[in-house]
PDB file of C-alpha atoms and ligand atoms in Angstrom:
ATOM      1  CA  MET A 286      -6.249 -10.198  -6.697  1.00 76.00           C
ATOM      2  CA  SER A 287      -6.054 -12.770  -4.016  1.00 94.00           C
ATOM      3  CA  ASN A 288      -5.376 -10.434  -0.892  1.00 97.00           C
ATOM      4  CA  ILE A 289      -7.950  -8.087  -1.162  1.00 98.00           C
ATOM      5  CA  ILE A 290     -11.362  -7.354  -2.625  1.00 98.00           C
ATOM      6  CA  TYR A 291     -11.932  -4.427  -5.065  1.00 98.00           C
ATOM      7  CA  ALA A 292     -15.360  -3.086  -5.449  1.00 98.00           C
ATOM      8  CA  LEU A 293     -16.691   0.182  -7.222  1.00 98.00           C
ATOM      9  CA  GLU A 294     -20.112   1.011  -6.438  1.00 98.00           C
ATOM     10  CA  ASN A 295     -22.160   4.305  -6.495  1.00 97.00           C
ATOM     11  CA  SER A 296     -18.900   6.216  -7.261  1.00 98.00           C
ATOM     12  CA  VAL A 297     -17.138   4.616  -4.199  1.00 98.00           C
ATOM     13  CA  ALA A 298     -14.057   2.231  -4.592  1.00 98.00           C
ATOM     14  CA  THR A 299     -14.042  -0.279  -1.739  1.00 98.00           C
ATOM     15  CA  ILE A 300     -10.690  -2.274  -1.072  1.00 98.00           C
ATOM     16  CA  THR A 301     -10.966  -4.986   1.410  1.00 98.00           C
ATOM     17  CA  LEU A 302      -7.754  -6.438   2.749  1.00 98.00           C
ATOM     18  CA  ASN A 303      -8.702 -10.128   2.763  1.00 98.00           C
ATOM     19  CA  ARG A 304      -6.556 -12.446   4.937  1.00 98.00           C
ATOM     20  CA  PRO A 305      -8.597 -12.551   8.145  1.00 98.00           C
ATOM     21  CA  GLN A 306      -7.112 -15.421   9.586  1.00 97.00           C
ATOM     22  CA  SER A 307      -4.305 -13.118  10.463  1.00 98.00           C
ATOM     23  CA  LEU A 308      -6.111 -10.139  11.037  1.00 98.00           C
ATOM     24  CA  ASN A 309      -5.199  -9.134   7.656  1.00 98.00           C
ATOM     25  CA  ALA A 310      -1.538  -9.191   8.134  1.00 98.00           C
ATOM     26  CA  PHE A 311       0.489  -7.712   5.445  1.00 98.00           C
ATOM     27  CA  THR A 312       2.514 -10.257   2.988  1.00 97.00           C
ATOM     28  CA  ASP A 313       4.616  -8.800   0.317  1.00 96.00           C
ATOM     29  CA  GLU A 314       1.956  -9.740  -2.420  1.00 97.00           C
ATOM     30  CA  MET A 315      -0.757  -8.107  -0.261  1.00 98.00           C
ATOM     31  CA  ILE A 316       1.195  -4.943   0.046  1.00 98.00           C
ATOM     32  CA  ARG A 317       1.749  -4.779  -3.708  1.00 98.00           C
ATOM     33  CA  GLU A 318      -2.037  -5.715  -4.476  1.00 98.00           C
ATOM     34  CA  THR A 319      -3.356  -2.901  -2.162  1.00 98.00           C
ATOM     35  CA  THR A 320      -1.130  -0.508  -3.574  1.00 98.00           C
ATOM     36  CA  GLU A 321      -2.348  -1.012  -6.898  1.00 98.00           C
ATOM     37  CA  ALA A 322      -5.942  -1.091  -5.876  1.00 98.00           C
ATOM     38  CA  VAL A 323      -5.652   2.257  -4.338  1.00 98.00           C
ATOM     39  CA  ASN A 324      -3.694   3.712  -7.510  1.00 98.00           C
ATOM     40  CA  ARG A 325      -6.206   2.155 -10.014  1.00 98.00           C
ATOM     41  CA  ALA A 326      -9.168   4.000  -7.620  1.00 98.00           C
ATOM     42  CA  ALA A 327      -6.933   7.228  -7.662  1.00 98.00           C
ATOM     43  CA  ARG A 328      -6.822   7.209 -11.484  1.00 98.00           C
ATOM     44  CA  ASP A 329     -10.445   6.082 -11.893  1.00 98.00           C
ATOM     45  CA  PRO A 330     -12.661   9.438 -12.202  1.00 96.00           C
ATOM     46  CA  ALA A 331     -15.532   6.998 -11.692  1.00 97.00           C
ATOM     47  CA  ALA A 332     -14.404   6.408  -8.338  1.00 98.00           C
ATOM     48  CA  ARG A 333     -14.808   9.878  -6.116  1.00 98.00           C
ATOM     49  CA  CYS A 334     -14.241   8.358  -2.727  1.00 98.00           C
ATOM     50  CA  ILE A 335     -12.146   5.229  -1.743  1.00 98.00           C
ATOM     51  CA  VAL A 336     -12.995   3.360   1.339  1.00 99.00           C
ATOM     52  CA  LEU A 337     -10.031   1.023   2.711  1.00 98.00           C
ATOM     53  CA  THR A 338     -11.144  -1.508   5.181  1.00 98.00           C
ATOM     54  CA  GLY A 339     -10.637  -5.088   6.588  1.00 98.00           C
ATOM     55  CA  ALA A 340     -12.368  -8.488   6.184  1.00 98.00           C
ATOM     56  CA  GLY A 341     -13.302 -10.424   9.686  1.00 98.00           C
ATOM     57  CA  ARG A 342     -12.589  -8.980  13.074  1.00 97.00           C
ATOM     58  CA  GLY A 343      -9.469  -6.883  12.339  1.00 98.00           C
ATOM     59  CA  PHE A 344      -8.320  -4.132  10.007  1.00 98.00           C
ATOM     60  CA  SER A 345      -4.723  -5.187   9.729  1.00 98.00           C
ATOM     61  CA  SER A 346      -2.154  -6.413  12.141  1.00 98.00           C
ATOM     62  CA  GLY A 347       0.639  -5.098  10.191  1.00 98.00           C
ATOM     63  CA  GLN A 348       3.632  -7.010   8.613  1.00 98.00           C
ATOM     64  CA  ASP A 349       2.803 -10.801   8.370  1.00 97.00           C
ATOM     65  CA  LEU A 350       5.443 -11.916  11.253  1.00 96.00           C
ATOM     66  CA  ALA A 351       5.180 -15.637   9.642  1.00 94.00           C
ATOM     67  CA  ASP A 352       6.370 -14.310   6.511  1.00 91.00           C
ATOM     68  CA  ILE A 353       9.507 -12.923   7.689  1.00 88.00           C
ATOM     69  CA  LYS A 354      10.776 -15.732  10.003  1.00 84.00           C
ATOM     70  CA  ASP A 355      13.307 -16.976   7.543  1.00 84.00           C
ATOM     71  CA  ARG A 356      14.892 -13.540   6.433  1.00 88.00           C
ATOM     72  CA  GLY A 357      18.661 -13.808   6.831  1.00 89.00           C
ATOM     73  CA  ASP A 358      21.164 -11.375   8.814  1.00 88.00           C
ATOM     74  CA  ASP A 359      21.996  -9.310   5.456  1.00 92.00           C
ATOM     75  CA  PHE A 360      18.089  -8.700   4.851  1.00 94.00           C
ATOM     76  CA  SER A 361      17.357  -4.804   4.628  1.00 96.00           C
ATOM     77  CA  ILE A 362      14.116  -4.039   6.349  1.00 96.00           C
ATOM     78  CA  GLY A 363      14.760  -0.588   4.804  1.00 97.00           C
ATOM     79  CA  ASN A 364      14.898  -1.636   1.377  1.00 97.00           C
ATOM     80  CA  HIS A 365      11.883  -3.726   2.278  1.00 96.00           C
ATOM     81  CA  LEU A 366       9.973  -0.463   3.579  1.00 98.00           C
ATOM     82  CA  ARG A 367      10.981   1.118   0.775  1.00 98.00           C
ATOM     83  CA  GLY A 368       9.738  -1.207  -2.137  1.00 97.00           C
ATOM     84  CA  GLY A 369       6.491  -1.677  -0.266  1.00 98.00           C
ATOM     85  CA  TYR A 370       4.607   0.383   2.839  1.00 98.00           C
ATOM     86  CA  HIS A 371       6.340   3.481   1.386  1.00 98.00           C
ATOM     87  CA  ARG A 372       4.657   3.110  -2.110  1.00 98.00           C
ATOM     88  CA  LEU A 373       1.187   2.081  -0.110  1.00 98.00           C
ATOM     89  CA  VAL A 374       1.505   5.311   2.225  1.00 98.00           C
ATOM     90  CA  LYS A 375       2.317   7.545  -0.463  1.00 98.00           C
ATOM     91  CA  ALA A 376      -0.174   6.076  -2.783  1.00 98.00           C
ATOM     92  CA  ILE A 377      -2.875   6.668  -0.136  1.00 98.00           C
ATOM     93  CA  MET A 378      -1.787  10.098   0.478  1.00 98.00           C
ATOM     94  CA  SER A 379      -1.182  11.080  -3.049  1.00 98.00           C
ATOM     95  CA  ALA A 380      -4.668  10.236  -4.242  1.00 98.00           C
ATOM     96  CA  GLU A 381      -6.620  13.268  -4.936  1.00 97.00           C
ATOM     97  CA  LYS A 382      -9.792  12.179  -3.443  1.00 98.00           C
ATOM     98  CA  PRO A 383     -10.895  11.466   0.181  1.00 98.00           C
ATOM     99  CA  VAL A 384      -9.939   8.180   1.584  1.00 98.00           C
ATOM    100  CA  ILE A 385     -11.735   6.749   4.233  1.00 99.00           C
ATOM    101  CA  GLY A 386     -10.014   4.554   6.664  1.00 98.00           C
ATOM    102  CA  ALA A 387     -13.003   2.264   7.935  1.00 99.00           C
ATOM    103  CA  ILE A 388     -11.239   0.560  10.942  1.00 98.00           C
ATOM    104  CA  ASN A 389     -13.431  -2.621  11.706  1.00 98.00           C
ATOM    105  CA  GLY A 390     -10.823  -3.942  14.283  1.00 98.00           C
ATOM    106  CA  ALA A 391      -7.399  -4.037  15.361  1.00 98.00           C
ATOM    107  CA  ALA A 392      -4.958  -1.746  13.533  1.00 98.00           C
ATOM    108  CA  ALA A 393      -1.351  -2.534  14.526  1.00 98.00           C
ATOM    109  CA  GLY A 394       1.931  -2.005  13.432  1.00 98.00           C
ATOM    110  CA  ALA A 395       2.260  -1.116   9.917  1.00 98.00           C
ATOM    111  CA  GLY A 396      -1.784  -1.727  10.052  1.00 98.00           C
ATOM    112  CA  CYS A 397      -1.762   1.395  12.035  1.00 98.00           C
ATOM    113  CA  GLY A 398       0.509   3.306   9.856  1.00 98.00           C
ATOM    114  CA  VAL A 399      -1.977   2.578   6.867  1.00 98.00           C
ATOM    115  CA  ALA A 400      -4.956   3.730   8.618  1.00 98.00           C
ATOM    116  CA  LEU A 401      -3.195   6.957   9.781  1.00 98.00           C
ATOM    117  CA  ALA A 402      -2.112   7.391   6.078  1.00 98.00           C
ATOM    118  CA  CYS A 403      -6.172   7.672   5.368  1.00 98.00           C
ATOM    119  CA  ASP A 404      -7.770  11.135   5.509  1.00 98.00           C
ATOM    120  CA  PHE A 405     -10.808  10.221   7.410  1.00 98.00           C
ATOM    121  CA  ARG A 406     -11.021   7.283   9.759  1.00 98.00           C
ATOM    122  CA  ILE A 407     -14.309   5.811  11.150  1.00 99.00           C
ATOM    123  CA  ALA A 408     -13.779   3.419  14.022  1.00 98.00           C
ATOM    124  CA  SER A 409     -16.081   0.238  15.097  1.00 98.00           C
ATOM    125  CA  GLU A 410     -16.598   0.562  18.933  1.00 98.00           C
ATOM    126  CA  LYS A 411     -14.392  -2.742  18.929  1.00 97.00           C
ATOM    127  CA  ALA A 412     -11.445  -1.538  17.218  1.00 98.00           C
ATOM    128  CA  PHE A 413      -8.258  -0.177  18.612  1.00 98.00           C
ATOM    129  CA  PHE A 414      -4.845   1.259  17.384  1.00 98.00           C
ATOM    130  CA  MET A 415      -1.604  -0.307  18.705  1.00 98.00           C
ATOM    131  CA  LEU A 416       2.276   0.601  17.687  1.00 98.00           C
ATOM    132  CA  ALA A 417       2.942  -2.942  18.161  1.00 94.00           C
ATOM    133  CA  PHE A 418       6.697  -2.389  16.613  1.00 96.00           C
ATOM    134  CA  THR A 419       8.738  -1.795  19.759  1.00 95.00           C
ATOM    135  CA  LYS A 420       7.415  -5.067  21.214  1.00 95.00           C
ATOM    136  CA  ILE A 421       9.307  -7.028  18.252  1.00 95.00           C
ATOM    137  CA  GLY A 422      12.466  -4.510  19.130  1.00 95.00           C
ATOM    138  CA  LEU A 423      11.614  -2.384  15.962  1.00 96.00           C
ATOM    139  CA  ILE A 424      10.511   1.473  15.590  1.00 98.00           C
ATOM    140  CA  PRO A 425       7.275   2.717  14.349  1.00 98.00           C
ATOM    141  CA  ASP A 426       7.528   2.925  10.468  1.00 98.00           C
ATOM    142  CA  SER A 427       4.964   2.933   7.517  1.00 98.00           C
ATOM    143  CA  GLY A 428       4.870   6.876   8.040  1.00 98.00           C
ATOM    144  CA  VAL A 429       3.877   6.257  11.434  1.00 98.00           C
ATOM    145  CA  ASN A 430       6.450   8.765  13.015  1.00 98.00           C
ATOM    146  CA  TRP A 431       5.518  11.512  10.786  1.00 98.00           C
ATOM    147  CA  LEU A 432       1.617  10.875  10.728  1.00 98.00           C
ATOM    148  CA  LEU A 433       0.953  10.239  14.588  1.00 98.00           C
ATOM    149  CA  PRO A 434       2.755  13.531  16.239  1.00 98.00           C
ATOM    150  CA  ARG A 435       0.964  15.612  13.760  1.00 97.00           C
ATOM    151  CA  LEU A 436      -2.152  14.187  14.619  1.00 97.00           C
ATOM    152  CA  ILE A 437      -2.126  13.401  18.230  1.00 98.00           C
ATOM    153  CA  GLY A 438       1.334  15.422  19.179  1.00 98.00           C
ATOM    154  CA  TYR A 439       4.415  14.050  20.225  1.00 98.00           C
ATOM    155  CA  ALA A 440       3.761  13.063  24.083  1.00 98.00           C
ATOM    156  CA  ARG A 441       0.958  10.890  23.188  1.00 98.00           C
ATOM    157  CA  ALA A 442       2.533   9.232  20.029  1.00 98.00           C
ATOM    158  CA  TYR A 443       5.654   8.322  21.914  1.00 98.00           C
ATOM    159  CA  GLN A 444       3.548   7.115  24.701  1.00 98.00           C
ATOM    160  CA  MET A 445       2.014   4.809  22.046  1.00 98.00           C
ATOM    161  CA  ALA A 446       5.186   3.542  21.167  1.00 98.00           C
ATOM    162  CA  LEU A 447       6.807   3.232  24.495  1.00 98.00           C
ATOM    163  CA  THR A 448       3.984   1.153  25.832  1.00 98.00           C
ATOM    164  CA  ALA A 449       2.669  -0.581  22.788  1.00 98.00           C
ATOM    165  CA  GLU A 450      -0.695  -0.811  24.268  1.00 98.00           C
ATOM    166  CA  ARG A 451      -4.208  -0.847  22.770  1.00 98.00           C
ATOM    167  CA  VAL A 452      -5.830   2.495  22.139  1.00 98.00           C
ATOM    168  CA  SER A 453      -9.487   2.024  22.147  1.00 98.00           C
ATOM    169  CA  ALA A 454     -11.613   3.377  19.473  1.00 98.00           C
ATOM    170  CA  GLN A 455     -13.156   5.872  22.136  1.00 98.00           C
ATOM    171  CA  THR A 456      -9.616   7.117  23.235  1.00 98.00           C
ATOM    172  CA  ALA A 457      -8.528   7.589  19.725  1.00 98.00           C
ATOM    173  CA  LEU A 458     -11.555   9.839  19.039  1.00 98.00           C
ATOM    174  CA  GLY A 459     -10.693  12.149  22.216  1.00 98.00           C
ATOM    175  CA  TRP A 460      -7.139  12.182  21.096  1.00 98.00           C
ATOM    176  CA  GLY A 461      -8.164  13.238  17.475  1.00 97.00           C
ATOM    177  CA  MET A 462      -6.784  10.222  15.550  1.00 98.00           C
ATOM    178  CA  VAL A 463     -10.189   8.930  14.474  1.00 98.00           C
ATOM    179  CA  ASN A 464     -13.106  11.256  13.163  1.00 98.00           C
ATOM    180  CA  LEU A 465     -16.142   9.028  13.945  1.00 98.00           C
ATOM    181  CA  VAL A 466     -16.843   6.206  16.123  1.00 98.00           C
ATOM    182  CA  ALA A 467     -19.978   3.711  15.774  1.00 98.00           C
ATOM    183  CA  PRO A 468     -21.395   0.721  17.607  1.00 98.00           C
ATOM    184  CA  GLU A 469     -20.447  -2.311  15.748  1.00 97.00           C
ATOM    185  CA  ASP A 470     -24.017  -2.745  14.504  1.00 98.00           C
ATOM    186  CA  GLN A 471     -23.934   0.807  13.214  1.00 98.00           C
ATOM    187  CA  PHE A 472     -20.678   0.707  11.699  1.00 98.00           C
ATOM    188  CA  ALA A 473     -20.981  -0.291   8.179  1.00 98.00           C
ATOM    189  CA  ALA A 474     -23.885   2.000   7.491  1.00 98.00           C
ATOM    190  CA  LEU A 475     -21.990   5.029   9.070  1.00 98.00           C
ATOM    191  CA  VAL A 476     -19.113   4.199   6.596  1.00 98.00           C
ATOM    192  CA  GLN A 477     -21.462   3.722   3.471  1.00 98.00           C
ATOM    193  CA  GLN A 478     -23.485   6.880   4.496  1.00 98.00           C
ATOM    194  CA  THR A 479     -20.201   9.038   4.839  1.00 98.00           C
ATOM    195  CA  ALA A 480     -18.410   7.593   1.604  1.00 98.00           C
ATOM    196  CA  ALA A 481     -21.712   8.304  -0.311  1.00 98.00           C
ATOM    197  CA  GLN A 482     -21.728  12.006   1.043  1.00 98.00           C
ATOM    198  CA  PHE A 483     -18.044  12.418  -0.015  1.00 98.00           C
ATOM    199  CA  ALA A 484     -18.668  10.711  -3.288  1.00 98.00           C
ATOM    200  CA  GLN A 485     -21.486  13.110  -4.297  1.00 97.00           C
ATOM    201  CA  GLY A 486     -19.472  16.175  -3.073  1.00 97.00           C
ATOM    202  CA  ALA A 487     -17.105  18.497  -5.134  1.00 97.00           C
ATOM    203  CA  SER A 488     -14.425  16.129  -5.743  1.00 97.00           C
ATOM    204  CA  LEU A 489     -12.103  18.268  -7.452  1.00 97.00           C
ATOM    205  CA  ALA A 490     -12.167  20.778  -4.243  1.00 98.00           C
ATOM    206  CA  TYR A 491     -11.811  17.806  -2.132  1.00 98.00           C
ATOM    207  CA  GLY A 492      -8.538  16.657  -3.976  1.00 98.00           C
ATOM    208  CA  LEU A 493      -6.961  20.066  -4.468  1.00 98.00           C
ATOM    209  CA  THR A 494      -7.943  20.565  -0.452  1.00 98.00           C
ATOM    210  CA  LYS A 495      -5.982  17.304   0.586  1.00 98.00           C
ATOM    211  CA  ARG A 496      -3.157  18.336  -1.758  1.00 98.00           C
ATOM    212  CA  ALA A 497      -2.970  21.990  -0.205  1.00 98.00           C
ATOM    213  CA  MET A 498      -3.150  20.718   3.324  1.00 98.00           C
ATOM    214  CA  LEU A 499      -0.430  17.997   3.097  1.00 97.00           C
ATOM    215  CA  ARG A 500       1.998  20.367   1.283  1.00 97.00           C
ATOM    216  CA  GLY A 501       1.544  22.984   3.843  1.00 97.00           C
ATOM    217  CA  PHE A 502       3.191  20.702   6.293  1.00 95.00           C
ATOM    218  CA  ASP A 503       6.603  21.451   4.596  1.00 94.00           C
ATOM    219  CA  GLN A 504       5.580  25.138   3.683  1.00 98.00           C
ATOM    220  CA  SER A 505       6.145  28.579   5.257  1.00 98.00           C
ATOM    221  CA  LEU A 506       3.267  30.767   5.777  1.00 98.00           C
ATOM    222  CA  GLU A 507       4.173  32.721   2.577  1.00 98.00           C
ATOM    223  CA  GLN A 508       4.462  29.285   0.437  1.00 98.00           C
ATOM    224  CA  ALA A 509       1.083  28.176   1.786  1.00 98.00           C
ATOM    225  CA  LEU A 510      -0.512  31.114   0.736  1.00 98.00           C
ATOM    226  CA  ASP A 511       0.922  31.478  -2.748  1.00 98.00           C
ATOM    227  CA  TYR A 512      -0.054  27.800  -3.116  1.00 98.00           C
ATOM    228  CA  GLU A 513      -3.621  27.809  -1.992  1.00 98.00           C
ATOM    229  CA  ALA A 514      -4.088  31.003  -4.272  1.00 98.00           C
ATOM    230  CA  GLU A 515      -2.547  28.809  -7.372  1.00 98.00           C
ATOM    231  CA  LEU A 516      -5.055  26.180  -6.494  1.00 98.00           C
ATOM    232  CA  GLN A 517      -7.858  27.940  -5.728  1.00 98.00           C
ATOM    233  CA  ASP A 518      -7.836  29.556  -9.248  1.00 98.00           C
ATOM    234  CA  VAL A 519      -8.227  25.858 -10.618  1.00 98.00           C
ATOM    235  CA  ALA A 520     -11.038  25.213  -8.500  1.00 98.00           C
ATOM    236  CA  GLY A 521     -12.704  28.664  -8.944  1.00 98.00           C
ATOM    237  CA  ARG A 522     -12.940  27.685 -12.708  1.00 97.00           C
ATOM    238  CA  SER A 523     -14.360  24.480 -12.209  1.00 97.00           C
ATOM    239  CA  ALA A 524     -17.787  23.234 -13.173  1.00 97.00           C
ATOM    240  CA  ASP A 525     -18.453  22.490  -9.494  1.00 97.00           C
ATOM    241  CA  SER A 526     -17.813  25.811  -8.653  1.00 98.00           C
ATOM    242  CA  ARG A 527     -20.034  27.242 -10.970  1.00 97.00           C
ATOM    243  CA  GLU A 528     -22.934  24.541 -10.134  1.00 98.00           C
ATOM    244  CA  GLY A 529     -22.553  25.227  -6.539  1.00 97.00           C
ATOM    245  CA  ILE A 530     -22.895  29.040  -6.599  1.00 98.00           C
ATOM    246  CA  ALA A 531     -25.847  28.420  -9.000  1.00 98.00           C
ATOM    247  CA  ALA A 532     -27.433  26.166  -6.336  1.00 98.00           C
ATOM    248  CA  PHE A 533     -27.013  28.632  -3.599  1.00 98.00           C
ATOM    249  CA  LEU A 534     -28.564  31.520  -5.220  1.00 98.00           C
ATOM    250  CA  GLU A 535     -31.570  29.136  -6.743  1.00 98.00           C
ATOM    251  CA  LYS A 536     -31.882  27.791  -3.210  1.00 98.00           C
ATOM    252  CA  ARG A 537     -31.752  23.985  -4.268  1.00 98.00           C
ATOM    253  CA  ALA A 538     -29.141  21.387  -3.540  1.00 96.00           C
ATOM    254  CA  ALA A 539     -25.866  21.416  -5.710  1.00 97.00           C
ATOM    255  CA  ARG A 540     -25.699  18.417  -8.277  1.00 97.00           C
ATOM    256  CA  PHE A 541     -21.836  18.122  -8.419  1.00 97.00           C
ATOM    257  CA  THR A 542     -20.055  16.110 -10.815  1.00 96.00           C
ATOM    258  CA  GLY A 543     -16.349  16.332  -9.484  1.00 94.00           C
ATOM    259  CA  ARG A 544     -15.192  18.238 -12.551  1.00 93.00           C
TER     260      ARG A 544
HETATM  261  O1  T3D B 585      10.030  -6.252   8.400  1.00 53.83           O
HETATM  262  C1  T3D B 585       9.313  -5.312   7.852  1.00 53.83           C
HETATM  263  O2  T3D B 585       9.020  -5.456   6.690  1.00 53.83           O
HETATM  264  C2  T3D B 585       9.249  -4.046   8.824  1.00 53.83           C
HETATM  265  C3  T3D B 585       7.843  -3.829   8.822  1.00 53.83           C
HETATM  266  C4  T3D B 585       7.216  -3.883   9.953  1.00 53.83           C
HETATM  267  C5  T3D B 585       6.121  -3.303  10.190  1.00 53.83           C
HETATM  268  C6  T3D B 585       5.127  -4.010  11.378  1.00 53.83           C
HETATM  269  O3  T3D B 585       3.960  -4.468  11.076  1.00 53.83           O
HETATM  270  S1  T3D B 585       6.008  -4.532  12.648  1.00 53.83           S
HETATM  271  C7  T3D B 585       4.573  -5.065  13.854  1.00 53.83           C
HETATM  272  C8  T3D B 585       3.788  -6.632  13.265  1.00 53.83           C
HETATM  273  N1  T3D B 585       2.528  -6.566  13.987  1.00 53.83           N
HETATM  274  C9  T3D B 585       2.572  -7.061  15.076  1.00 53.83           C
HETATM  275  O4  T3D B 585       3.828  -7.315  16.131  1.00 53.83           O
HETATM  276  C10 T3D B 585       1.292  -7.588  15.819  1.00 53.83           C
HETATM  277  C11 T3D B 585       0.998  -8.909  15.961  1.00 53.83           C
HETATM  278  N2  T3D B 585      -0.335  -9.289  16.362  1.00 53.83           N
HETATM  279  C12 T3D B 585      -0.902  -8.952  17.733  1.00 53.83           C
HETATM  280  O5  T3D B 585       0.225  -8.435  18.402  1.00 53.83           O
HETATM  281  C13 T3D B 585      -2.249  -9.197  17.843  1.00 53.83           C
HETATM  282  O6  T3D B 585      -2.665 -10.431  17.187  1.00 53.83           O
HETATM  283  C14 T3D B 585      -3.051  -8.071  18.122  1.00 53.83           C
HETATM  284  C15 T3D B 585      -2.831  -7.374  19.234  1.00 53.83           C
HETATM  285  C16 T3D B 585      -3.330  -7.296  16.830  1.00 53.83           C
HETATM  286  C17 T3D B 585      -4.642  -8.955  18.050  1.00 53.83           C
HETATM  287  O7  T3D B 585      -4.962  -9.796  19.099  1.00 53.83           O
HETATM  288  P1  T3D B 585      -5.751 -10.859  19.194  1.00 53.83           P
HETATM  289  O8  T3D B 585      -5.686 -11.694  20.604  1.00 53.83           O
HETATM  290  O9  T3D B 585      -7.015  -9.862  19.132  1.00 53.83           O
HETATM  291  O10 T3D B 585      -5.643 -11.867  18.342  1.00 53.83           O
HETATM  292  P2  T3D B 585      -4.561 -13.066  18.032  1.00 53.83           P
HETATM  293  O11 T3D B 585      -5.254 -14.378  18.511  1.00 53.83           O
HETATM  294  O12 T3D B 585      -3.080 -12.435  18.678  1.00 53.83           O
HETATM  295  O13 T3D B 585      -4.435 -13.211  16.477  1.00 53.83           O
HETATM  296  C18 T3D B 585      -5.277 -13.951  15.756  1.00 53.83           C
HETATM  297  C19 T3D B 585      -4.692 -14.619  14.735  1.00 53.83           C
HETATM  298  O14 T3D B 585      -3.793 -13.693  13.751  1.00 53.83           O
HETATM  299  C20 T3D B 585      -3.756 -15.710  15.091  1.00 53.83           C
HETATM  300  O15 T3D B 585      -3.418 -16.964  14.400  1.00 53.83           O
HETATM  301  P3  T3D B 585      -4.057 -18.215  15.245  1.00 53.83           P
HETATM  302  O16 T3D B 585      -3.608 -18.491  16.291  1.00 53.83           O
HETATM  303  O17 T3D B 585      -5.503 -17.873  15.174  1.00 53.83           O
HETATM  304  O18 T3D B 585      -3.750 -19.095  14.033  1.00 53.83           O
HETATM  305  C21 T3D B 585      -2.349 -14.549  15.199  1.00 53.83           C
HETATM  306  O19 T3D B 585      -1.059 -15.651  15.109  1.00 53.83           O
HETATM  307  C22 T3D B 585      -2.555 -14.264  13.523  1.00 53.83           C
HETATM  308  N3  T3D B 585      -1.692 -12.869  13.591  1.00 53.83           N
HETATM  309  C23 T3D B 585      -2.102 -11.664  14.143  1.00 53.83           C
HETATM  310  N4  T3D B 585      -1.055 -10.923  13.963  1.00 53.83           N
HETATM  311  C24 T3D B 585      -0.727 -11.490  12.967  1.00 53.83           C
HETATM  312  C25 T3D B 585      -0.680 -12.849  12.896  1.00 53.83           C
HETATM  313  N5  T3D B 585      -0.014 -13.668  12.297  1.00 53.83           N
HETATM  314  C26 T3D B 585       0.955 -13.143  11.491  1.00 53.83           C
HETATM  315  N6  T3D B 585       1.295 -11.966  11.447  1.00 53.83           N
HETATM  316  C27 T3D B 585       0.650 -10.929  12.195  1.00 53.83           C
HETATM  317  N7  T3D B 585       1.088  -9.647  12.411  1.00 53.83           N
END
């Protein structure tokens, strides 16, 4: 993997986008490597939380624009999206464990889409989000049209697309686009502390909750109630559930194993 760094430590898999010279712009190879890394972490029971972040001063500036300048007239961006970014977004959203987007800097274009696909965003105070697409005559992609209005409502989402202006970490926090914001010098510690907390939690329940909530977007209330009852049967029979109840009754901290 030449465009990303993968590290597994203390049950946390950290994937670092590593093309800092272009603020981690995505080439085809980097999209593929990132997708493979997310799938690897999703499959690995030793990884109970995934952190996705960027090296240098950017999270990701989206599609590498230098990489696309030689595309011919018959090039299909649609097929490029289907074979690349769609797989990455779906890998993140179908990973049944919490994925933290550690937004260290600019998250623009598809980089913003990838950030939005994460479950929990922690932004450095110097980070910003930008739907850069319309600046180059494109529409938002990489799941942005589905994800962003659900997070912040249509009015603000469309505003971001219309203006393509930078939305600061603080504004994003107020809009509900990020969960936490930290000053730059406290950012890494906050990401590490949050990831450790999630990695020691009831991982099976976290995964099933993600599945139920995301599925709920496409379900009626009746279907959602049925589905959560089905998943609660699974969670209710887990070792973590037994341990959680025992720990409560014995007035001690629970020791979850993720099973
Ligand atoms: O085709 C398909 O597959 C469809 C998919 C489309 C998905 C998309 O992502 S479309 C949107 C693509 N992204 C953009 O349009 C954003 C372009 N970048 C920017 O607007 C700015 O770089 C930022 C606002 C993100 C940050 O600005 P700033 O001033 O902090 O940094 P900078 O000086 O512009 O960039 C630093 C370097 O990174 C610079 O290189 P240099 O001059 O130091 O050699 C710049 O050219 C390079 N860079 C930044 N973004 C990209 C990039 N190089 C290639 N591709 C980029 N996207």
